[in-house]
Amino acid sequence: MRLTEEEQLMLNGERGPSVQKAMEIQVQLGEIYGAECMIPVKSAHMPGASIVVAGDGALKFIEEMGNHCEKFAAFTTLNTGAVDMDRPEEVGFSEEAVKKQQRLTCAYEKMGAIACHTCTPYFIGHVPKKGEHLAWGESSAIAFVNSVLGARTNREGGPAALAAAITGRVPAYGYHLDENRKGNFIINVRCELSDVSDFGSLGYWVGKRVESGVPVFTGIPADTDLDQLKMLSAALASSGSVALFHVVGLTPEAPTLEAAMGGNKAVEVYEFTKKEMDEANRQLNKHSGQPVSLVALGCPHSSLREIIRIAELLKDKKVKAHFWVLTSQPIKHLAERSGYAQIIEAAGAKLVVDTCTVLGEMAEPMRRTGMTAMATNSAKLAHYAPGQWNIPTYYGTTEQCVNAALKGVFENDQH
Ligand code: F3S
């Protein structure tokens, strides 16, 4: 690889042992993937920010790096953690889990990371712009920033994202390069999409077919909002490993189908009709009519607009099932200031922050819910939860999920 003088000094250890270690990791990665040089990154988003995911070995490694590293070179935020740091005992997180998570969070903070612990940092001010090079982890966020914002990141794992945060660079390969950002599948959407879960169903169906390809969607309305695109991103990255997609007429690299394909011929062209939507919904519903003991919304973490909608649906009502609305601390804070959090909690639901049902230390919180069945509007969560928690799962619209929490049963099962 071609290194600049400064990068060579980093590699030689002139900038300290942590920087040297980080640069060694990146040179190795660059050589594996055929990168010719390094590119400066504007920011990093750290995937191994939950102690459940990181484990004790990574905790020790990150603490050691922190002892020898002054500050991250790139602006860095932390992905979802293992516990709700606000009110751990209310949801059922143990003191031990909180302590371990605190150690990990502190080690990252010592190097300058912002401990926002969310998978939707783009809702709270970490908003990359088109063409910026990044080192982000968390599959749903990667697909979102690459596709919806037009920024450029590979799917970084924990060590690679940490190395990039320390050096402020990434090897130039993959989605950083123009040639890898062209579409290679075409998906013609031929049915109506309205609730966020419709976008999850679309993403789930397509992700299974294109795997790590770059799908280009036609037929998605231009007024599709960020919550819907967030759900599409998360689902594509769960059933498949999509890191980049284009929506013709909507996302920044797809003013036309031709521009999005960049001269590529489609490997396959798919039609997505009501029939394919129904097929995805059937696959995401894994239950046999059990009562609902838990409703979980906010995977990826809820925006303020989603919280307002949930509050409107819950106003002056009481839930029968446990109901978690997953979000970030800043969004919860705004929801409190604007009174929506109080409406949600008065109904018996909880705003849970910093963590989630997949990456959290959830064994005890899940046990407390009774575990008869879960309902969610997230295709990503419906994809992972049955395997992870062995819990029957209903998948449906936001309104169906709220009604399931109110009645304790999932009704109007169109899926
Ligand atoms: Fe976010 Fe956890 Fe879902 S990290 S995307 S809420 S699995």
Short mmCIF file of C-alpha atoms and ligand atoms in Angstrom, two decimals:
data_model
loop_
_atom_site.label_atom_id
_atom_site.label_comp_id
_atom_site.label_asym_id
_atom_site.label_seq_id
_atom_site.Cartn_x
_atom_site.Cartn_y
_atom_site.Cartn_z
CA MET A 1 0.00 0.00 0.00
CA ARG A 2 1.03 3.55 -0.66
CA LEU A 3 1.24 5.42 2.65
CA THR A 4 1.70 9.13 3.23
CA GLU A 5 4.61 10.30 5.34
CA GLU A 6 2.30 10.73 8.34
CA GLU A 7 0.77 7.26 7.90
CA GLN A 8 4.26 5.78 7.69
CA LEU A 9 5.18 7.53 10.96
CA MET A 10 2.05 6.02 12.55
CA LEU A 11 3.06 2.57 11.33
CA ASN A 12 6.60 3.03 12.63
CA GLY A 13 5.31 3.77 16.12
CA GLU A 14 6.21 7.48 16.15
CA ARG A 15 2.66 8.37 17.23
CA GLY A 16 2.51 5.89 20.09
CA PRO A 17 1.74 2.17 20.48
CA SER A 18 -2.06 2.39 20.06
CA VAL A 19 -1.78 4.33 16.82
CA GLN A 20 0.85 1.89 15.62
CA LYS A 21 -1.33 -1.13 16.45
CA ALA A 22 -4.32 0.52 14.74
CA MET A 23 -2.32 1.31 11.60
CA GLU A 24 -0.98 -2.26 11.47
CA ILE A 25 -4.58 -3.56 11.51
CA GLN A 26 -5.51 -1.19 8.71
CA VAL A 27 -2.52 -1.99 6.52
CA GLN A 28 -3.30 -5.70 6.88
CA LEU A 29 -6.94 -5.08 5.94
CA GLY A 30 -5.91 -2.91 3.03
CA GLU A 31 -3.58 -5.60 1.72
CA ILE A 32 -6.26 -8.28 2.02
CA TYR A 33 -8.74 -6.16 0.03
CA GLY A 34 -6.26 -4.74 -2.47
CA ALA A 35 -6.45 -1.12 -1.30
CA GLU A 36 -3.88 1.14 -2.93
CA CYS A 37 -3.88 3.81 -0.23
CA MET A 38 -5.62 5.14 2.89
CA ILE A 39 -8.46 7.69 2.90
CA PRO A 40 -9.13 10.16 5.74
CA VAL A 41 -12.46 9.52 7.50
CA LYS A 42 -14.83 12.16 8.85
CA SER A 43 -16.33 9.96 11.54
CA ALA A 44 -16.66 6.51 13.06
CA HIS A 45 -19.60 4.72 14.66
CA MET A 46 -18.45 1.95 16.96
CA PRO A 47 -20.28 -1.38 16.66
CA GLY A 48 -18.76 -3.25 19.62
CA ALA A 49 -20.28 -0.89 22.17
CA SER A 50 -22.42 -3.46 23.99
CA ILE A 51 -20.59 -5.54 26.55
CA VAL A 52 -22.72 -8.50 25.44
CA VAL A 53 -21.25 -8.24 21.95
CA ALA A 54 -17.76 -7.12 22.93
CA GLY A 55 -17.20 -9.62 25.77
CA ASP A 56 -14.45 -9.58 28.38
CA GLY A 57 -11.59 -10.03 25.88
CA ALA A 58 -12.56 -6.95 23.86
CA LEU A 59 -13.16 -4.96 27.05
CA LYS A 60 -9.57 -5.61 28.11
CA PHE A 61 -8.24 -4.77 24.63
CA ILE A 62 -10.19 -1.49 24.45
CA GLU A 63 -9.12 -0.49 27.97
CA GLU A 64 -5.49 -1.14 27.01
CA MET A 65 -5.82 0.88 23.80
CA GLY A 66 -7.39 3.68 25.84
CA ASN A 67 -4.45 3.71 28.23
CA HIS A 68 -2.06 4.48 25.38
CA CYS A 69 -4.22 6.59 23.07
CA GLU A 70 -4.72 10.29 23.72
CA LYS A 71 -7.87 10.93 21.67
CA PHE A 72 -9.63 9.48 18.67
CA ALA A 73 -8.61 11.26 15.48
CA ALA A 74 -12.15 10.96 14.07
CA PHE A 75 -15.45 12.09 15.58
CA THR A 76 -16.82 8.86 17.05
CA THR A 77 -20.19 7.76 18.41
CA LEU A 78 -21.09 4.51 20.17
CA ASN A 79 -23.65 2.02 18.95
CA THR A 80 -26.33 0.45 21.12
CA GLY A 81 -25.13 -0.83 24.49
CA ALA A 82 -26.22 -3.66 26.77
CA VAL A 83 -28.33 -1.87 29.41
CA ASP A 84 -30.60 1.11 29.94
CA MET A 85 -28.22 3.44 31.80
CA ASP A 86 -31.11 5.70 32.82
CA ARG A 87 -33.29 3.26 34.77
CA PRO A 88 -31.61 -0.14 34.63
CA GLU A 89 -33.55 -1.69 37.50
CA GLU A 90 -36.98 -0.87 36.04
CA VAL A 91 -36.46 -3.03 32.99
CA GLY A 92 -34.55 -5.68 34.95
CA PHE A 93 -30.88 -5.17 34.15
CA SER A 94 -28.54 -6.52 36.81
CA GLU A 95 -26.04 -4.39 38.71
CA GLU A 96 -23.23 -6.55 37.35
CA ALA A 97 -24.30 -5.92 33.73
CA VAL A 98 -24.50 -2.19 34.41
CA LYS A 99 -21.02 -2.13 35.94
CA LYS A 100 -19.44 -4.00 33.04
CA GLN A 101 -21.19 -1.82 30.49
CA GLN A 102 -20.01 1.28 32.35
CA ARG A 103 -16.41 0.05 32.17
CA LEU A 104 -16.66 -0.44 28.40
CA THR A 105 -18.41 2.89 27.85
CA CYS A 106 -15.81 4.70 29.97
CA ALA A 107 -12.93 3.12 28.04
CA TYR A 108 -14.40 4.45 24.79
CA GLU A 109 -15.18 7.84 26.34
CA LYS A 110 -11.61 8.15 27.55
CA MET A 111 -10.56 8.10 23.88
CA GLY A 112 -13.14 10.77 23.03
CA ALA A 113 -16.18 8.76 21.90
CA ILE A 114 -19.64 10.21 22.39
CA ALA A 115 -21.56 7.67 24.47
CA CYS A 116 -24.92 8.11 22.74
CA HIS A 117 -25.46 4.30 22.56
CA THR A 118 -27.82 4.32 19.64
CA CYS A 119 -28.08 2.65 16.25
CA THR A 120 -29.69 5.79 14.80
CA PRO A 121 -27.01 8.41 15.51
CA TYR A 122 -28.22 10.20 12.36
CA PHE A 123 -31.38 11.17 14.31
CA ILE A 124 -29.35 12.92 17.02
CA GLY A 125 -26.84 15.02 15.15
CA HIS A 126 -24.30 12.57 13.76
CA VAL A 127 -25.36 13.17 10.17
CA PRO A 128 -22.73 12.50 7.49
CA LYS A 129 -23.13 14.24 4.17
CA LYS A 130 -22.93 12.93 0.62
CA GLY A 131 -19.47 11.71 -0.39
CA GLU A 132 -17.95 11.75 3.10
CA HIS A 133 -15.80 8.76 3.96
CA LEU A 134 -16.67 7.05 7.24
CA ALA A 135 -15.85 4.00 9.33
CA TRP A 136 -19.22 2.88 10.64
CA GLY A 137 -20.38 -0.31 12.23
CA GLU A 138 -24.00 -1.49 12.83
CA SER A 139 -25.54 -2.94 9.69
CA SER A 140 -28.77 -0.88 9.66
CA ALA A 141 -26.90 2.40 10.13
CA ILE A 142 -24.35 1.50 7.46
CA ALA A 143 -27.08 0.81 4.88
CA PHE A 144 -28.81 4.07 5.87
CA VAL A 145 -25.82 6.40 5.65
CA ASN A 146 -24.46 4.82 2.45
CA SER A 147 -27.81 4.81 0.69
CA VAL A 148 -30.03 7.55 2.08
CA LEU A 149 -27.28 10.08 2.83
CA GLY A 150 -24.80 9.07 0.10
CA ALA A 151 -21.87 8.85 2.52
CA ARG A 152 -19.28 6.08 2.07
CA THR A 153 -18.50 3.32 4.53
CA ASN A 154 -17.73 -0.36 4.50
CA ARG A 155 -19.36 -2.70 7.00
CA GLU A 156 -16.78 -2.18 9.72
CA GLY A 157 -16.40 -4.66 12.54
CA GLY A 158 -15.30 -3.58 16.03
CA PRO A 159 -11.48 -3.74 15.60
CA ALA A 160 -11.54 -2.04 12.16
CA ALA A 161 -13.85 0.77 13.35
CA LEU A 162 -11.67 1.27 16.45
CA ALA A 163 -8.52 1.39 14.33
CA ALA A 164 -10.14 3.95 12.01
CA ALA A 165 -11.25 6.12 14.92
CA ILE A 166 -7.69 6.10 16.28
CA THR A 167 -5.88 6.84 13.01
CA GLY A 168 -8.61 8.86 11.28
CA ARG A 169 -8.17 6.76 8.17
CA VAL A 170 -9.52 3.71 6.36
CA PRO A 171 -8.02 1.61 3.58
CA ALA A 172 -9.51 2.64 0.22
CA TYR A 173 -11.58 -0.33 -0.91
CA GLY A 174 -15.20 -1.49 -1.12
CA TYR A 175 -17.94 1.14 -0.86
CA HIS A 176 -15.38 3.96 -0.68
CA LEU A 177 -14.78 3.50 -4.42
CA ASP A 178 -17.14 4.64 -7.18
CA GLU A 179 -17.03 1.32 -9.04
CA ASN A 180 -18.49 -0.60 -6.06
CA ARG A 181 -21.41 1.78 -5.58
CA LYS A 182 -23.24 0.94 -8.78
CA GLY A 183 -26.47 -1.05 -8.65
CA ASN A 184 -26.48 -4.68 -9.77
CA PHE A 185 -30.09 -5.74 -9.09
CA ILE A 186 -33.33 -3.98 -10.05
CA ILE A 187 -36.44 -4.23 -7.87
CA ASN A 188 -39.65 -2.86 -9.37
CA VAL A 189 -42.08 -2.18 -6.52
CA ARG A 190 -45.63 -2.72 -7.78
CA CYS A 191 -47.67 -2.44 -4.59
CA GLU A 192 -48.59 0.21 -2.08
CA LEU A 193 -46.19 0.81 0.82
CA SER A 194 -47.50 2.81 3.75
CA ASP A 195 -46.65 1.65 7.30
CA VAL A 196 -42.97 1.35 8.25
CA SER A 197 -43.48 -2.41 8.43
CA ASP A 198 -44.27 -2.49 4.68
CA PHE A 199 -40.77 -1.18 4.08
CA GLY A 200 -39.40 -3.82 6.44
CA SER A 201 -41.23 -6.54 4.50
CA LEU A 202 -39.84 -5.21 1.23
CA GLY A 203 -36.30 -5.10 2.62
CA TYR A 204 -36.61 -8.57 4.13
CA TRP A 205 -37.79 -10.11 0.85
CA VAL A 206 -35.16 -8.34 -1.24
CA GLY A 207 -32.25 -8.91 1.18
CA LYS A 208 -32.79 -12.67 0.94
CA ARG A 209 -32.43 -12.52 -2.82
CA VAL A 210 -29.63 -10.03 -3.40
CA GLU A 211 -27.49 -10.96 -0.34
CA SER A 212 -24.55 -8.52 -0.53
CA GLY A 213 -25.60 -6.95 -3.85
CA VAL A 214 -26.59 -3.34 -4.49
CA PRO A 215 -30.34 -3.28 -5.23
CA VAL A 216 -31.89 -0.38 -7.12
CA PHE A 217 -35.56 0.20 -6.36
CA THR A 218 -38.06 1.74 -8.71
CA GLY A 219 -41.67 2.52 -7.78
CA ILE A 220 -41.00 3.75 -4.21
CA PRO A 221 -42.83 7.06 -3.76
CA ALA A 222 -40.77 10.25 -3.59
CA ASP A 223 -42.49 11.26 -0.33
CA THR A 224 -41.16 8.20 1.53
CA ASP A 225 -39.84 9.43 4.88
CA LEU A 226 -36.68 8.72 6.88
CA ASP A 227 -38.44 6.33 9.29
CA GLN A 228 -39.57 4.20 6.37
CA LEU A 229 -36.09 4.27 4.81
CA LYS A 230 -34.60 3.36 8.18
CA MET A 231 -36.79 0.23 8.30
CA LEU A 232 -35.89 -0.65 4.70
CA SER A 233 -32.17 -0.29 5.53
CA ALA A 234 -32.40 -2.49 8.62
CA ALA A 235 -34.35 -5.25 6.90
CA LEU A 236 -32.08 -5.37 3.83
CA ALA A 237 -29.10 -5.72 6.14
CA SER A 238 -30.72 -8.50 8.22
CA SER A 239 -32.06 -11.09 5.79
CA GLY A 240 -29.18 -10.19 3.46
CA SER A 241 -25.98 -8.25 4.01
CA VAL A 242 -26.88 -5.22 1.93
CA ALA A 243 -24.75 -2.18 2.77
CA LEU A 244 -25.89 0.06 -0.06
CA PHE A 245 -29.09 0.45 -2.09
CA HIS A 246 -30.53 3.10 -4.33
CA VAL A 247 -34.09 4.36 -4.74
CA VAL A 248 -34.65 6.00 -8.11
CA GLY A 249 -35.77 9.59 -7.71
CA LEU A 250 -35.14 9.60 -3.97
CA THR A 251 -31.63 8.68 -2.81
CA PRO A 252 -28.69 10.91 -3.74
CA GLU A 253 -26.89 8.60 -6.16
CA ALA A 254 -30.03 7.62 -8.07
CA PRO A 255 -31.50 10.57 -9.96
CA THR A 256 -32.35 8.02 -12.70
CA LEU A 257 -32.21 4.25 -13.07
CA GLU A 258 -29.31 4.61 -15.51
CA ALA A 259 -27.32 6.74 -13.05
CA ALA A 260 -27.93 4.26 -10.22
CA MET A 261 -26.82 1.29 -12.33
CA GLY A 262 -23.75 3.20 -13.63
CA GLY A 263 -23.56 1.06 -16.78
CA ASN A 264 -23.99 -2.27 -14.92
CA LYS A 265 -26.36 -4.88 -16.33
CA ALA A 266 -28.74 -6.20 -13.67
CA VAL A 267 -27.90 -9.68 -12.38
CA GLU A 268 -31.66 -10.10 -11.86
CA VAL A 269 -34.79 -7.97 -12.12
CA TYR A 270 -37.48 -8.66 -9.50
CA GLU A 271 -41.08 -7.53 -9.33
CA PHE A 272 -42.32 -6.87 -5.78
CA THR A 273 -46.11 -7.10 -5.71
CA LYS A 274 -48.71 -7.77 -3.00
CA LYS A 275 -47.93 -11.48 -3.44
CA GLU A 276 -44.24 -11.00 -2.48
CA MET A 277 -45.27 -8.68 0.39
CA ASP A 278 -47.60 -11.39 1.73
CA GLU A 279 -44.85 -14.00 1.39
CA ALA A 280 -42.43 -11.87 3.45
CA ASN A 281 -45.08 -11.20 6.09
CA ARG A 282 -45.86 -14.91 6.42
CA GLN A 283 -42.17 -15.68 6.92
CA LEU A 284 -41.76 -12.94 9.54
CA ASN A 285 -44.74 -14.15 11.59
CA LYS A 286 -43.57 -17.09 13.66
CA HIS A 287 -46.32 -17.87 16.15
CA SER A 288 -49.31 -20.09 16.63
CA GLY A 289 -51.81 -17.69 18.15
CA GLN A 290 -50.22 -17.23 21.61
CA PRO A 291 -51.20 -14.19 23.71
CA VAL A 292 -48.79 -11.27 23.45
CA SER A 293 -46.63 -10.67 26.53
CA LEU A 294 -44.23 -8.10 25.03
CA VAL A 295 -44.44 -5.44 22.36
CA ALA A 296 -41.08 -4.01 21.24
CA LEU A 297 -40.94 -1.04 18.87
CA GLY A 298 -37.85 0.94 17.93
CA CYS A 299 -35.55 -1.41 16.04
CA PRO A 300 -33.69 0.59 14.75
CA HIS A 301 -34.07 3.10 17.59
CA SER A 302 -37.19 5.27 17.31
CA SER A 303 -37.20 8.79 15.96
CA LEU A 304 -39.15 11.51 17.78
CA ARG A 305 -41.82 11.32 15.08
CA GLU A 306 -42.31 7.59 15.70
CA ILE A 307 -42.61 8.26 19.43
CA ILE A 308 -45.24 10.93 18.81
CA ARG A 309 -47.26 8.44 16.74
CA ILE A 310 -47.04 5.79 19.49
CA ALA A 311 -48.10 8.39 22.08
CA GLU A 312 -51.11 9.33 19.97
CA LEU A 313 -52.15 5.69 19.72
CA LEU A 314 -51.71 5.13 23.49
CA LYS A 315 -53.28 8.36 24.77
CA ASP A 316 -55.65 7.75 27.73
CA LYS A 317 -55.35 3.96 27.41
CA LYS A 318 -53.65 1.21 29.43
CA VAL A 319 -51.51 -1.61 28.07
CA LYS A 320 -51.93 -5.21 29.17
CA ALA A 321 -48.64 -6.49 27.76
CA HIS A 322 -45.15 -5.24 28.53
CA PHE A 323 -44.36 -2.54 26.00
CA TRP A 324 -40.85 -1.25 25.26
CA VAL A 325 -40.24 1.71 23.00
CA LEU A 326 -36.51 1.61 22.24
CA THR A 327 -34.75 4.86 21.54
CA SER A 328 -31.75 7.05 22.37
CA GLN A 329 -31.27 9.29 25.40
CA PRO A 330 -31.56 12.58 23.44
CA ILE A 331 -34.80 11.50 21.73
CA LYS A 332 -36.24 10.40 25.08
CA HIS A 333 -35.25 13.74 26.53
CA LEU A 334 -37.11 15.58 23.76
CA ALA A 335 -40.10 13.27 24.19
CA GLU A 336 -40.16 14.19 27.89
CA ARG A 337 -39.87 17.91 27.21
CA SER A 338 -42.74 17.72 24.74
CA GLY A 339 -44.95 15.54 26.96
CA TYR A 340 -45.07 12.46 24.71
CA ALA A 341 -42.95 10.33 27.02
CA GLN A 342 -45.40 10.99 29.85
CA ILE A 343 -48.35 9.86 27.69
CA ILE A 344 -46.54 6.64 26.79
CA GLU A 345 -45.53 5.88 30.37
CA ALA A 346 -48.96 6.77 31.77
CA ALA A 347 -50.31 4.01 29.53
CA GLY A 348 -47.91 1.57 31.20
CA ALA A 349 -45.37 1.37 28.36
CA LYS A 350 -41.67 2.21 28.86
CA LEU A 351 -39.18 4.26 26.92
CA VAL A 352 -36.04 2.12 27.05
CA VAL A 353 -32.77 3.84 26.09
CA ASP A 354 -29.16 2.92 25.25
CA THR A 355 -29.92 -0.71 24.47
CA CYS A 356 -32.12 -3.08 22.50
CA THR A 357 -33.74 -6.49 22.42
CA VAL A 358 -30.97 -8.00 20.28
CA LEU A 359 -27.74 -6.43 21.60
CA GLY A 360 -28.79 -5.94 25.23
CA GLU A 361 -28.19 -8.01 28.37
CA MET A 362 -31.79 -9.11 28.02
CA ALA A 363 -32.12 -12.52 29.65
CA GLU A 364 -33.67 -11.19 32.89
CA PRO A 365 -35.73 -8.37 31.28
CA MET A 366 -37.14 -10.87 28.76
CA ARG A 367 -37.93 -13.41 31.48
CA ARG A 368 -39.87 -10.75 33.39
CA THR A 369 -42.17 -10.19 30.41
CA GLY A 370 -43.56 -13.71 30.62
CA MET A 371 -42.27 -14.72 27.16
CA THR A 372 -45.55 -16.02 25.70
CA ALA A 373 -45.12 -14.05 22.46
CA MET A 374 -43.65 -10.80 21.22
CA ALA A 375 -45.05 -8.33 18.68
CA THR A 376 -42.99 -5.88 16.65
CA ASN A 377 -43.17 -3.67 13.58
CA SER A 378 -39.48 -4.30 12.84
CA ALA A 379 -38.55 -6.91 10.24
CA LYS A 380 -35.04 -6.96 11.71
CA LEU A 381 -36.28 -7.80 15.18
CA ALA A 382 -38.85 -10.30 13.85
CA HIS A 383 -35.98 -11.95 11.96
CA TYR A 384 -33.66 -12.28 14.98
CA ALA A 385 -35.91 -12.58 18.06
CA PRO A 386 -37.41 -16.06 17.51
CA GLY A 387 -33.91 -17.57 17.17
CA GLN A 388 -32.31 -15.52 19.91
CA TRP A 389 -35.06 -15.77 22.53
CA ASN A 390 -37.02 -18.77 21.37
CA ILE A 391 -40.11 -16.59 21.56
CA PRO A 392 -43.10 -16.75 19.15
CA THR A 393 -43.21 -13.48 17.22
CA TYR A 394 -45.93 -11.43 15.56
CA TYR A 395 -44.95 -8.95 12.89
CA GLY A 396 -47.29 -6.16 11.83
CA THR A 397 -47.96 -2.46 11.53
CA THR A 398 -47.27 0.02 14.33
CA GLU A 399 -50.99 0.26 15.00
CA GLN A 400 -51.43 -3.52 15.14
CA CYS A 401 -48.56 -3.73 17.62
CA VAL A 402 -49.97 -0.98 19.85
CA ASN A 403 -53.38 -2.71 19.78
CA ALA A 404 -51.70 -5.97 20.71
CA ALA A 405 -50.18 -4.25 23.75
CA LEU A 406 -53.59 -2.84 24.73
CA LYS A 407 -55.50 -6.12 24.33
CA GLY A 408 -52.80 -8.68 25.07
CA VAL A 409 -53.63 -10.43 21.80
CA PHE A 410 -52.61 -9.74 18.22
CA GLU A 411 -55.72 -9.09 16.14
CA ASN A 412 -56.47 -8.38 12.49
CA ASP A 413 -53.57 -10.53 11.48
CA GLN A 414 -53.34 -9.54 7.82
CA HIS A 415 -49.91 -11.12 7.79
FE1 F3S B 1 -30.67 -1.14 16.57
FE2 F3S B 1 -30.66 -3.22 18.12
FE3 F3S B 1 -32.31 -3.15 16.11
S1 F3S B 1 -28.89 -2.12 17.40
S2 F3S B 1 -31.22 -1.98 14.59
S3 F3S B 1 -32.36 -1.79 17.89
S4 F3S B 1 -31.13 -4.89 16.73
#
